[in-house]
Amino acid sequence: MPGRQFSILFISRLNTFVLIVVLLAMAGVLAFSMYRLSLPEQLNLAYQDTRATVNETLAGQLNGYLSTGEATLLTAMEDTVRELNEVKLAQFPQDIQTAIAAPLQTLFEFMRTDLRASGKLSGNTQQLLQQNEREISDQLSLLSGYARKGMEDKPEAAGEYFVKIAAAYESLLGLSEKRENYFRTSDASLYETVTSSHRQLVDNIAALSGLEPLGVMSEKEEDDFLSMLTGESGSDAEQYDLVEDYRSELQSLSGRYLRELDNTRQIIENIHNSHVRAEQLLTALTSAISDVRAVIDAQRERIVQSVYWALGVSVATVMILALVFAFIQARIARRIQAITPSLRALANGDFTDKQRIASRVKEIDSLGRSSSELRDYLSQLARTITDQASSVVAVSAQMKALSSALTDKIDAQNDLAAMCATEVNEMSASIRDVAQTTQEASDSASRATETVKAGQHAMTAAIQGMNDLQDSIGHSNAVIAQLQKDSQDIEKVLAVIQGVAEQTNLLALNAAIEAARAGEMGRGFAVVADEVRQLAQRTSSSTDEIRGIIDKVMRGANATVELISRQGDISRAAAEKNQLSGHQLREGETAVATIYQMSTVIASATEQQSTVADSVNQHIQKISSLSDESRRAAEEGERCSEQLVAISGQLQQLVDKLSL
């Protein structure tokens, strides 16, 4: 058939490949969809995290810094902003990062400038005023001490000092109380009460300045270094009344109080403005972050729509492919069904249908050609069977006659085989008797050989033991010789130690003599010298003991050498006798082995004869058995020939029914 053909295997593989590709594509689309759907969730988590960081962490740190002024909180705020800028914002797309980065950068710049300055002053905004009040109180205390010192000379004037100082204390306490109320309530109307209390304090200090000095004098401090350079003595130092310092200091402090009050008001206002500005910047940052939620929701909606579209396209593709596969399978099934009538006609013996089934599917086209070839072959086979059926009938008759003649000849052959088998059985019995006698002689020779071998092995082991003993004796001699040499070396070392001990003893004696000459100064050295001398004596004594022990070891070693030498002579004599006995045993073993080999040869030859006789007997029995089988086969062949004649008739009848 013209055109390209495709096999069912190719179509099946193509369908499988396309299905796998589609499934992989759907899996990829599903995985990509899951990934795309996870992006909004990730952005939402990042949004929640960023919002919590701004509203809770950053806002708490900012309020804490403005309240306490702790530098660690400012550092923590800077770290939080850096984390937002470098870590948190990195989780968002670039457009969202740009929208949040601007207010975040503005907040960061504010933190590094105005917020830092305001925070430094927010720890204790009234610190300057409190310090001023403490210093005024200290000066009033010093002035009270001054009045107490002047009580002896000018009691009346000193009493006036006490009255004015008490009034100043009272006005100072009132000023502190009104200042606390003013800054605690932030009520502008209380500012006048503060200034009024300050004027009262100034008036009391001025009244103190108008009092008569009490004459409590003090010298002005002079720089000692300056006096040394100028050569002037400190005895000419200028004296002055202490009240001058107290009055001038009180006037300076009271005059500075209003300026510090205004500065404190300005600081508080700056802190308030910074707080407002920080709230505004935080609000702007929070608003920018809140806008991200709408962007995330819009992005989620777009992603969901795209996922729905992708899934819809995937499902539609699968349905289209399913329809295409179903159409292809239906076409193949119809072409296969078209061949069924031709095959059914062949089964019924009708070879007249010449229809040719062609297809672009290789298997179907091949099936059509095969059915045509089968039809032609069966038609030719039927003709051949018809021609040969008559010949089969004639040949069957001839086979029946030959089978009868073959049966008669096989009967005569069975009689001859039975006679031959009887004679062979008698010869086999005689051979078995000879083989049994020979085997008994061989077993006796084998046992004698094993006994001689056992004796030889025992003698060889004894000889080897003697040789090992001689080797051990030689090794012991070498070890003892080395022991003697080591003992001599130890003797030399002991001689050196003995000499060193004697020299040490002499040196200790000389040291003791020198210590005695030194008297009390050398007593400690004399004790050391005496200890050294005793140590030298103990060393010499130990050396003598070691030398005695070595002498005993040497004497024992020499006695051991003599004893080992005598044992070596005895073992060598025993080894020579054992070797002679072993030689005689080997000669006896050779003779017994020769007898065993001859018996083995005779037994082997007899066994072979018996085996040959048994084999001949078995062959004769097989011949007889085969003759029986041949007779039965001939009879079966005769029956088969009769059946073949009947089957040939039936075959002819069947062939006559075929349509050629």
XYZ file of C-alpha atoms in Angstrom:
660
model
C 0.000 0.000 0.000
C 1.480 3.379 -0.933
C 2.283 5.806 1.823
C 4.205 5.492 5.027
C 3.221 2.710 7.409
C 3.200 2.764 11.183
C 3.429 -0.115 13.619
C 1.042 -0.550 16.526
C 4.088 -0.509 18.820
C 5.100 2.851 17.365
C 1.587 4.220 17.789
C 1.434 2.858 21.340
C 4.830 4.353 22.181
C 3.801 7.622 20.565
C 0.610 7.673 22.627
C 2.570 6.833 25.775
C 5.183 9.477 25.000
C 2.573 12.137 24.329
C 0.701 11.131 27.488
C 3.909 11.293 29.549
C 4.769 14.679 28.040
C 1.289 15.962 28.837
C 1.444 14.557 32.373
C 4.883 16.084 32.888
C 3.590 19.354 31.515
C 0.602 19.188 33.857
C 2.915 18.323 36.749
C 5.130 21.249 35.796
C 2.109 23.529 35.518
C 0.845 22.270 38.871
C 4.250 22.727 40.508
C 4.608 26.166 38.950
C 1.078 27.019 40.051
C 1.807 25.899 43.595
C 4.982 27.946 43.521
C 3.149 30.991 42.183
C 0.400 30.528 44.774
C 3.007 30.287 47.524
C 4.506 33.654 46.538
C 1.567 35.728 47.844
C 1.573 33.684 51.037
C 5.284 34.320 51.465
C 4.733 37.994 50.753
C 1.880 38.040 53.264
C 4.094 36.462 55.939
C 6.827 38.958 55.114
C 4.236 41.740 55.306
C 3.015 40.581 58.724
C 6.596 40.238 59.963
C 7.582 43.673 58.658
C 4.468 45.307 60.060
C 5.014 43.705 63.480
C 8.641 44.831 63.443
C 7.619 48.433 62.724
C 4.534 48.680 64.958
C 5.919 46.758 67.922
C 9.699 46.586 67.909
C 10.647 49.869 66.242
C 7.842 51.926 67.830
C 8.615 50.527 71.287
C 12.317 51.274 70.909
C 11.587 54.822 69.689
C 9.202 55.644 72.544
C 11.595 54.116 75.048
C 14.492 56.158 73.704
C 12.524 59.419 73.838
C 11.467 58.595 77.403
C 14.804 57.440 78.815
C 17.458 58.645 76.372
C 19.349 55.339 76.586
C 21.917 55.078 73.786
C 21.426 51.309 73.551
C 17.843 51.851 72.420
C 19.037 54.184 69.656
C 21.554 51.573 68.548
C 18.811 48.939 68.654
C 16.585 51.200 66.515
C 19.353 51.625 63.951
C 19.872 47.851 63.871
C 16.126 47.327 63.436
C 16.002 49.793 60.536
C 19.014 48.129 58.912
C 17.348 44.755 59.331
C 14.192 46.120 57.728
C 16.148 47.601 54.849
C 18.549 44.701 54.247
C 16.548 41.619 55.268
C 12.840 42.290 55.528
C 12.462 44.394 52.374
C 14.560 41.916 50.388
C 11.590 39.511 50.576
C 9.388 41.880 48.536
C 9.453 42.684 44.818
C 11.398 45.725 43.683
C 8.356 48.014 43.344
C 7.286 47.282 46.926
C 10.854 47.758 48.156
C 10.965 51.159 46.466
C 7.633 52.208 48.021
C 8.750 51.290 51.558
C 12.410 52.300 51.256
C 11.669 56.058 50.927
C 9.838 56.574 54.289
C 12.217 54.109 55.927
C 15.237 56.112 54.765
C 13.597 59.344 55.967
C 13.028 57.772 59.385
C 16.625 56.558 59.482
C 17.986 60.049 58.703
C 15.718 61.533 61.388
C 17.010 58.990 63.892
C 20.626 59.900 63.159
C 20.044 63.668 63.543
C 17.118 65.215 65.430
C 16.053 62.077 67.287
C 19.588 61.405 68.510
C 19.884 64.992 69.856
C 16.464 64.898 71.509
C 17.105 61.537 73.083
C 20.320 62.675 74.711
C 18.349 65.353 76.582
C 15.253 63.317 77.330
C 16.720 61.255 80.146
C 16.224 64.022 82.732
C 14.984 67.259 81.184
C 15.071 69.147 84.485
C 18.616 68.124 85.322
C 20.054 71.624 84.816
C 17.429 73.244 87.075
C 17.804 70.557 89.732
C 21.566 70.989 89.679
C 21.150 74.755 90.028
C 18.825 74.318 92.999
C 21.234 71.857 94.655
C 24.119 74.276 94.227
C 22.038 77.167 95.738
C 21.147 74.890 98.653
C 24.832 74.028 99.109
C 25.808 77.698 99.135
C 23.095 78.483 101.690
C 24.463 75.654 103.837
C 27.965 77.128 103.579
C 26.560 80.541 104.446
C 24.867 79.024 107.527
C 28.232 77.657 108.596
C 29.713 81.091 108.056
C 27.026 82.629 110.328
C 27.695 80.050 113.034
C 31.378 80.960 112.992
C 30.524 84.663 113.354
C 28.163 84.153 116.309
C 30.924 84.768 118.852
C 31.983 88.159 117.548
C 28.695 89.474 116.097
C 25.741 87.501 117.415
C 23.077 89.991 116.316
C 24.368 90.205 112.770
C 24.692 86.431 112.665
C 21.050 86.134 113.754
C 19.989 88.282 110.800
C 21.931 85.908 108.562
C 19.995 82.942 109.918
C 16.673 84.703 109.317
C 17.522 85.595 105.717
C 18.963 82.148 105.038
C 15.738 80.539 106.310
C 13.707 82.813 104.057
C 15.942 81.910 101.112
C 15.532 78.190 101.907
C 11.783 78.589 101.994
C 11.681 80.408 98.672
C 14.005 77.747 97.154
C 11.676 74.960 98.268
C 8.686 76.813 96.845
C 10.554 77.302 93.579
C 11.367 73.570 93.346
C 7.766 72.595 94.032
C 6.318 75.009 91.460
C 8.927 73.922 88.898
C 7.933 70.264 89.375
C 4.227 71.098 88.989
C 4.874 73.150 85.879
C 6.853 70.499 84.032
C 4.650 67.661 85.231
C 1.407 69.247 83.999
C 2.882 71.260 81.078
C 0.420 74.039 82.039
C 1.671 77.350 80.615
C -0.191 79.335 83.298
C 2.099 77.852 85.961
C 5.127 79.431 84.335
C 4.346 82.755 86.034
C 4.268 81.055 89.442
C 7.736 79.677 88.749
C 9.118 83.083 87.768
C 7.393 84.657 90.793
C 9.040 82.149 93.133
C 12.340 82.836 91.420
C 11.995 86.596 91.954
C 11.281 85.937 95.624
C 14.432 83.825 95.844
C 16.442 86.542 94.107
C 15.124 89.123 96.584
C 16.102 86.931 99.539
C 19.581 86.454 98.103
C 19.845 90.219 97.561
C 18.842 90.730 101.195
C 21.653 88.408 102.210
C 24.055 90.451 100.114
C 23.074 93.617 102.035
C 23.944 92.175 105.450
C 27.056 93.164 107.355
C 30.047 90.815 106.970
C 30.796 88.837 110.140
C 34.564 89.006 109.764
C 35.194 85.300 109.176
C 38.353 85.635 107.118
C 40.170 83.208 104.893
C 43.274 83.353 102.779
C 43.021 83.183 99.072
C 44.563 80.040 97.662
C 47.801 80.650 95.847
C 49.380 78.555 93.190
C 52.419 76.835 94.738
C 54.046 76.438 91.342
C 53.601 80.167 90.638
C 55.100 80.980 94.051
C 58.098 78.798 93.283
C 58.683 80.552 89.965
C 58.361 84.084 91.364
C 60.208 83.283 94.572
C 57.476 84.902 96.698
C 56.570 83.276 99.987
C 53.007 82.182 100.765
C 53.103 84.003 104.071
C 52.122 87.222 102.333
C 48.869 85.716 100.972
C 45.913 88.118 100.836
C 43.038 87.544 103.307
C 39.320 88.149 102.584
C 35.898 87.627 104.151
C 34.266 84.302 103.118
C 30.846 85.895 102.688
C 32.036 87.490 99.457
C 32.404 84.119 97.734
C 29.052 82.867 99.029
C 27.184 86.003 97.953
C 28.729 86.115 94.481
C 28.037 82.401 93.908
C 24.410 82.755 95.063
C 23.876 85.752 92.799
C 25.425 83.885 89.855
C 23.268 80.797 90.412
C 20.046 82.755 90.889
C 20.774 84.891 87.840
C 21.429 81.783 85.701
C 18.263 79.983 86.805
C 15.875 81.707 84.383
C 18.162 81.000 81.422
C 18.324 77.349 82.396
C 14.546 77.360 82.833
C 14.116 78.658 79.283
C 16.641 76.093 78.007
C 14.746 73.307 79.737
C 11.473 74.509 78.221
C 13.154 74.534 74.815
C 14.530 71.005 75.350
C 11.110 69.691 76.323
C 9.567 71.374 73.324
C 12.228 69.867 71.049
C 11.606 66.447 72.548
C 7.880 66.890 72.010
C 8.460 67.986 68.420
C 10.776 65.014 67.864
C 8.151 62.719 69.300
C 5.514 64.191 66.995
C 7.877 63.963 64.030
C 8.728 60.360 64.895
C 5.033 59.517 65.132
C 4.474 61.110 61.728
C 7.343 59.183 60.160
C 6.189 55.945 61.768
C 2.667 56.631 60.512
C 4.012 57.233 56.999
C 6.066 54.037 57.152
C 3.097 52.079 58.511
C 0.877 53.507 55.771
C 3.411 52.504 53.112
C 3.563 49.003 54.571
C -0.255 48.837 54.731
C -0.397 49.717 51.025
C 1.652 46.578 50.408
C -1.321 44.451 51.489
C -3.414 45.729 48.590
C -0.540 45.033 46.180
C -0.188 41.508 47.587
C -3.939 40.869 47.249
C -3.928 42.103 43.652
C -0.927 39.935 42.856
C -2.617 36.929 44.450
C -5.721 37.524 42.329
C -3.633 37.699 39.132
C -1.751 34.526 40.040
C -4.979 32.655 40.843
C -6.460 33.681 37.477
C -3.315 32.550 35.633
C -3.332 29.245 37.526
C -6.983 28.673 36.586
C -6.169 29.384 32.937
C -3.191 27.002 32.999
C -5.219 24.237 34.619
C -8.073 24.760 32.150
C -5.709 24.554 29.172
C -4.111 21.408 30.635
C -7.483 19.708 31.143
C -8.615 20.669 27.627
C -5.360 19.288 26.180
C -5.831 15.994 28.019
C -9.418 15.700 26.760
C -8.374 16.411 23.159
C -5.581 13.839 23.362
C -7.999 11.298 24.860
C -10.372 11.815 21.912
C -7.495 11.466 19.424
C -6.280 8.259 21.094
C -9.831 6.841 21.130
C -10.251 7.634 17.403
C -6.956 5.925 16.520
C -7.823 2.841 18.557
C -11.280 2.630 16.949
C -9.711 2.768 13.445
C -7.287 -0.022 14.335
C -10.099 -2.149 15.830
C -12.246 -1.774 12.664
C -9.361 -2.846 10.420
C -8.722 -5.901 12.596
C -12.431 -6.817 12.548
C -12.361 -6.676 8.713
C -9.925 -9.633 8.677
C -12.176 -11.825 10.872
C -14.510 -13.111 8.027
C -11.532 -14.332 5.968
C -10.095 -16.227 8.934
C -13.520 -17.733 9.716
C -13.804 -18.944 6.073
C -10.368 -20.582 6.339
C -11.486 -22.300 9.546
C -14.525 -23.701 7.671
C -12.330 -25.030 4.821
C -13.308 -22.398 2.268
C -10.185 -21.287 0.365
C -12.015 -19.468 -2.460
C -12.094 -15.971 -0.812
C -9.269 -13.962 -2.467
C -9.910 -10.630 -0.642
C -6.715 -8.746 0.336
C -6.813 -6.579 3.535
C -4.428 -3.572 3.303
C -3.700 -0.933 5.962
C -1.143 1.768 6.863
C -0.666 -0.018 10.186
C 2.192 -2.478 9.730
C 0.754 -5.194 11.956
C -2.683 -5.087 10.302
C -1.151 -5.064 6.807
C 1.139 -7.948 7.802
C -1.864 -9.819 9.243
C -3.725 -9.376 5.930
C -0.754 -10.671 3.926
C -0.311 -13.567 6.355
C -3.983 -14.562 6.049
C -3.673 -14.580 2.227
C -0.458 -16.624 2.419
C -2.121 -19.010 4.902
C -5.076 -19.447 2.549
C -2.756 -20.221 -0.372
C -0.654 -22.587 1.750
C -3.654 -24.474 3.115
C -5.101 -24.784 -0.380
C -1.840 -26.238 -1.714
C -1.551 -28.490 1.348
C -5.043 -29.860 0.788
C -4.180 -30.731 -2.825
C -0.969 -32.448 -1.714
C -2.788 -34.452 0.967
C -5.354 -35.596 -1.603
C -2.599 -36.812 -3.932
C -0.697 -38.658 -1.169
C -3.660 -40.310 0.588
C -3.741 -43.327 -1.821
C 0.016 -43.803 -1.506
C -0.301 -43.923 2.284
C -2.797 -46.837 2.049
C -0.386 -48.957 -0.053
C 2.587 -48.222 2.182
C 0.543 -49.153 5.258
C -0.141 -52.646 3.850
C 3.562 -53.232 3.152
C 4.479 -52.092 6.702
C 2.041 -54.624 8.174
C 3.712 -57.537 6.315
C 7.220 -56.409 7.338
C 6.165 -56.122 10.988
C 5.024 -59.780 11.036
C 8.374 -61.038 9.640
C 10.332 -58.898 12.103
C 8.448 -60.421 15.042
C 9.536 -63.985 14.082
C 13.229 -63.039 13.828
C 13.202 -61.266 17.202
C 11.881 -64.413 18.925
C 14.867 -66.459 17.665
C 17.295 -63.744 18.849
C 15.831 -63.812 22.379
C 16.553 -67.575 22.725
C 20.274 -67.120 21.869
C 20.650 -64.184 24.279
C 19.261 -66.219 27.199
C 21.863 -69.009 26.684
C 24.764 -66.495 26.534
C 23.624 -64.767 29.721
C 23.726 -68.053 31.719
C 27.357 -68.771 30.741
C 28.514 -65.234 31.538
C 26.949 -65.407 35.037
C 28.994 -68.533 35.860
C 32.268 -66.837 34.759
C 31.463 -63.706 36.786
C 31.023 -65.761 39.998
C 34.534 -67.295 39.626
C 36.118 -63.881 39.090
C 34.424 -62.484 42.237
C 35.989 -65.230 44.403
C 39.493 -64.376 43.132
C 38.883 -60.645 43.644
C 37.710 -61.170 47.244
C 40.857 -63.157 48.176
C 43.139 -60.561 46.572
C 41.332 -57.724 48.351
C 41.884 -59.357 51.763
C 45.655 -59.618 51.084
C 45.722 -55.989 49.977
C 43.927 -54.878 53.164
C 46.482 -56.707 55.349
C 49.378 -55.060 53.486
C 47.665 -51.667 53.827
C 47.314 -52.048 57.609
C 50.991 -53.043 57.891
C 51.981 -49.981 55.856
C 49.946 -47.682 58.098
C 51.554 -49.211 61.232
C 55.074 -48.669 59.832
C 54.175 -45.078 58.829
C 52.890 -44.334 62.323
C 56.149 -45.604 63.837
C 58.167 -43.570 61.376
C 56.147 -40.394 62.155
C 56.711 -40.922 65.892
C 60.450 -41.427 65.300
C 60.592 -38.314 63.084
C 58.844 -36.278 65.784
C 61.336 -37.536 68.376
C 64.282 -36.616 66.135
C 62.760 -33.168 65.529
C 62.281 -32.720 69.291
C 65.943 -33.585 69.866
C 66.985 -31.089 67.203
C 64.771 -28.400 68.766
C 66.301 -29.189 72.162
C 69.802 -28.768 70.732
C 68.754 -25.420 69.164
C 67.313 -24.280 72.503
C 70.537 -25.308 74.282
C 72.575 -23.308 71.752
C 70.298 -20.293 72.213
C 70.565 -20.623 76.010
C 74.379 -20.658 75.743
C 74.241 -17.464 73.668
C 71.887 -15.789 76.171
C 74.110 -16.746 79.122
C 77.190 -15.486 77.258
C 75.401 -12.181 76.674
C 74.464 -12.160 80.387
C 78.164 -12.572 81.298
C 79.101 -9.705 78.986
C 76.332 -7.471 80.416
C 77.507 -8.347 83.949
C 81.025 -7.256 83.045
C 79.631 -3.977 81.668
C 77.654 -3.475 84.888
C 80.897 -4.133 86.846
C 82.584 -1.354 84.903
C 79.686 1.041 85.566
C 79.771 0.133 89.265
C 83.488 0.902 89.335
C 82.772 4.337 87.866
C 79.944 4.890 90.392
C 82.288 3.794 93.212
C 84.882 6.328 92.043
C 82.277 9.070 91.844
C 81.049 8.193 95.355
C 84.601 8.380 96.749
C 85.179 11.728 95.048
C 81.828 12.972 96.355
C 82.777 11.841 99.862
C 86.096 13.725 99.659
C 84.341 16.824 98.357
C 81.790 16.592 101.183
C 84.591 16.334 103.750
C 86.331 19.376 102.261
C 83.030 21.253 102.267
C 82.453 20.339 105.916
C 85.951 21.589 106.789
C 85.326 24.873 104.963
C 81.928 25.217 106.674
C 83.572 24.688 110.047
C 86.061 27.419 109.249
C 83.212 29.741 108.280
C 81.653 29.280 111.692
C 78.052 30.325 112.185
C 77.739 31.484 108.546
C 78.670 28.040 107.213
C 76.431 25.981 109.485
C 73.759 25.462 106.834
C 76.383 24.570 104.261
C 77.909 22.079 106.745
C 74.540 20.334 107.069
C 74.279 20.046 103.287
C 77.877 18.733 103.076
C 77.120 16.115 105.720
C 74.014 14.984 103.788
C 76.070 14.736 100.585
C 78.747 12.689 102.360
C 76.119 10.296 103.762
C 74.619 9.982 100.291
C 78.057 9.119 98.865
C 78.558 6.479 101.559
C 75.138 4.941 100.837
C 75.964 4.947 97.114
C 79.269 3.133 97.789
C 77.509 0.592 100.019
C 74.797 -0.017 97.391
C 77.504 -0.483 94.754
C 79.173 -3.200 96.844
C 75.828 -4.969 97.305
C 75.134 -4.846 93.551
C 78.608 -6.237 92.839
C 77.929 -9.159 95.222
C 74.605 -9.902 93.521
C 76.266 -9.854 90.085
C 78.934 -12.321 91.316
C 76.171 -14.710 92.464
C 74.424 -14.360 89.085
C 77.688 -15.104 87.251
C 78.329 -18.238 89.319
C 74.786 -19.488 88.654
C 75.185 -18.757 84.930
C 78.449 -20.729 84.712
C 76.831 -23.722 86.471
C 73.896 -23.480 84.062
C 76.271 -23.502 81.074
C 77.959 -26.712 82.276
C 74.590 -28.421 82.903
C 73.238 -27.366 79.477
C 76.418 -28.652 77.777
C 75.957 -32.117 79.353
C 72.300 -32.141 78.278
C 73.357 -31.249 74.734
C 75.736 -34.253 74.535
C 73.028 -36.623 75.792
C 70.440 -35.232 73.314
C 72.847 -35.582 70.357
C 73.504 -39.261 71.212
C 69.762 -39.927 71.466
C 69.161 -38.151 68.141
C 71.737 -40.387 66.380
C 70.043 -43.554 67.728
C 66.626 -42.252 66.668
C 67.895 -41.536 63.145
C 69.217 -45.150 62.843
C 65.857 -46.550 63.970
C 64.068 -44.282 61.509
C 66.234 -45.572 58.630
C 65.343 -49.196 59.479
C 61.636 -48.298 59.685
C 61.797 -46.638 56.242
C 63.284 -49.860 54.731
C 60.476 -51.912 56.293
C 57.918 -49.413 55.012
C 59.339 -49.763 51.476
C 58.993 -53.579 51.552
C 55.421 -53.438 52.874
C 54.542 -50.780 50.267
C 55.820 -53.071 47.507
C 53.612 -55.911 48.776
C 50.647 -53.533 48.984
C 51.190 -52.267 45.431
C 51.372 -55.814 44.007
C 48.215 -56.800 45.875
C 46.535 -53.650 44.628
C 47.489 -54.426 41.011
C 46.144 -57.983 41.310
C 42.947 -56.751 42.967
C 42.521 -54.076 40.315
C 42.983 -56.555 37.462
C 40.563 -59.013 39.070
C 38.060 -56.229 39.677
C 38.347 -55.131 36.048
C 37.682 -58.721 34.873
C 34.681 -58.898 37.166
C 33.494 -55.546 35.869
C 33.908 -56.682 32.255
C 31.997 -59.883 32.970
C 29.219 -57.924 34.660
C 29.193 -55.493 31.740
C 28.892 -58.357 29.235
C 26.078 -59.835 31.287
C 24.336 -56.457 31.411
C 24.725 -56.012 27.643
C 23.255 -59.465 27.032
C 20.358 -58.599 29.321
C 19.911 -55.296 27.480
C 19.957 -57.180 24.156
C 17.272 -59.481 25.470
C 15.277 -56.532 26.760
C 15.694 -54.679 23.476
C 14.597 -57.773 21.591
C 11.443 -57.865 23.689
C 10.885 -54.191 23.037
C 11.536 -54.722 19.303
C 8.984 -57.521 19.254
C 6.449 -55.316 21.000
C 7.335 -52.456 18.631
C 6.847 -54.737 15.635
C 3.474 -55.776 16.948
C 2.639 -52.116 17.621
C 3.801 -51.256 14.091
C 1.476 -53.864 12.703
C -1.413 -52.344 14.648
C -0.382 -48.835 13.576
C -0.327 -49.944 9.946
C -3.881 -51.099 10.307
C -4.833 -47.788 11.969
C -2.959 -45.878 9.245
C -5.053 -47.543 6.586
C -8.203 -46.490 8.440
C -6.915 -42.917 8.986
C -5.982 -42.587 5.308
C -9.566 -43.374 4.410
C -10.855 -40.778 6.838
C -8.319 -38.216 5.515
C -9.543 -38.759 2.016
C -13.084 -38.107 3.156
C -12.049 -34.812 4.843
C -10.102 -33.593 1.814
C -13.113 -34.208 -0.358
C -15.030 -31.668 1.777
C -12.521 -28.792 1.139
C -13.395 -26.043 -1.395
C -10.273 -25.513 -3.538
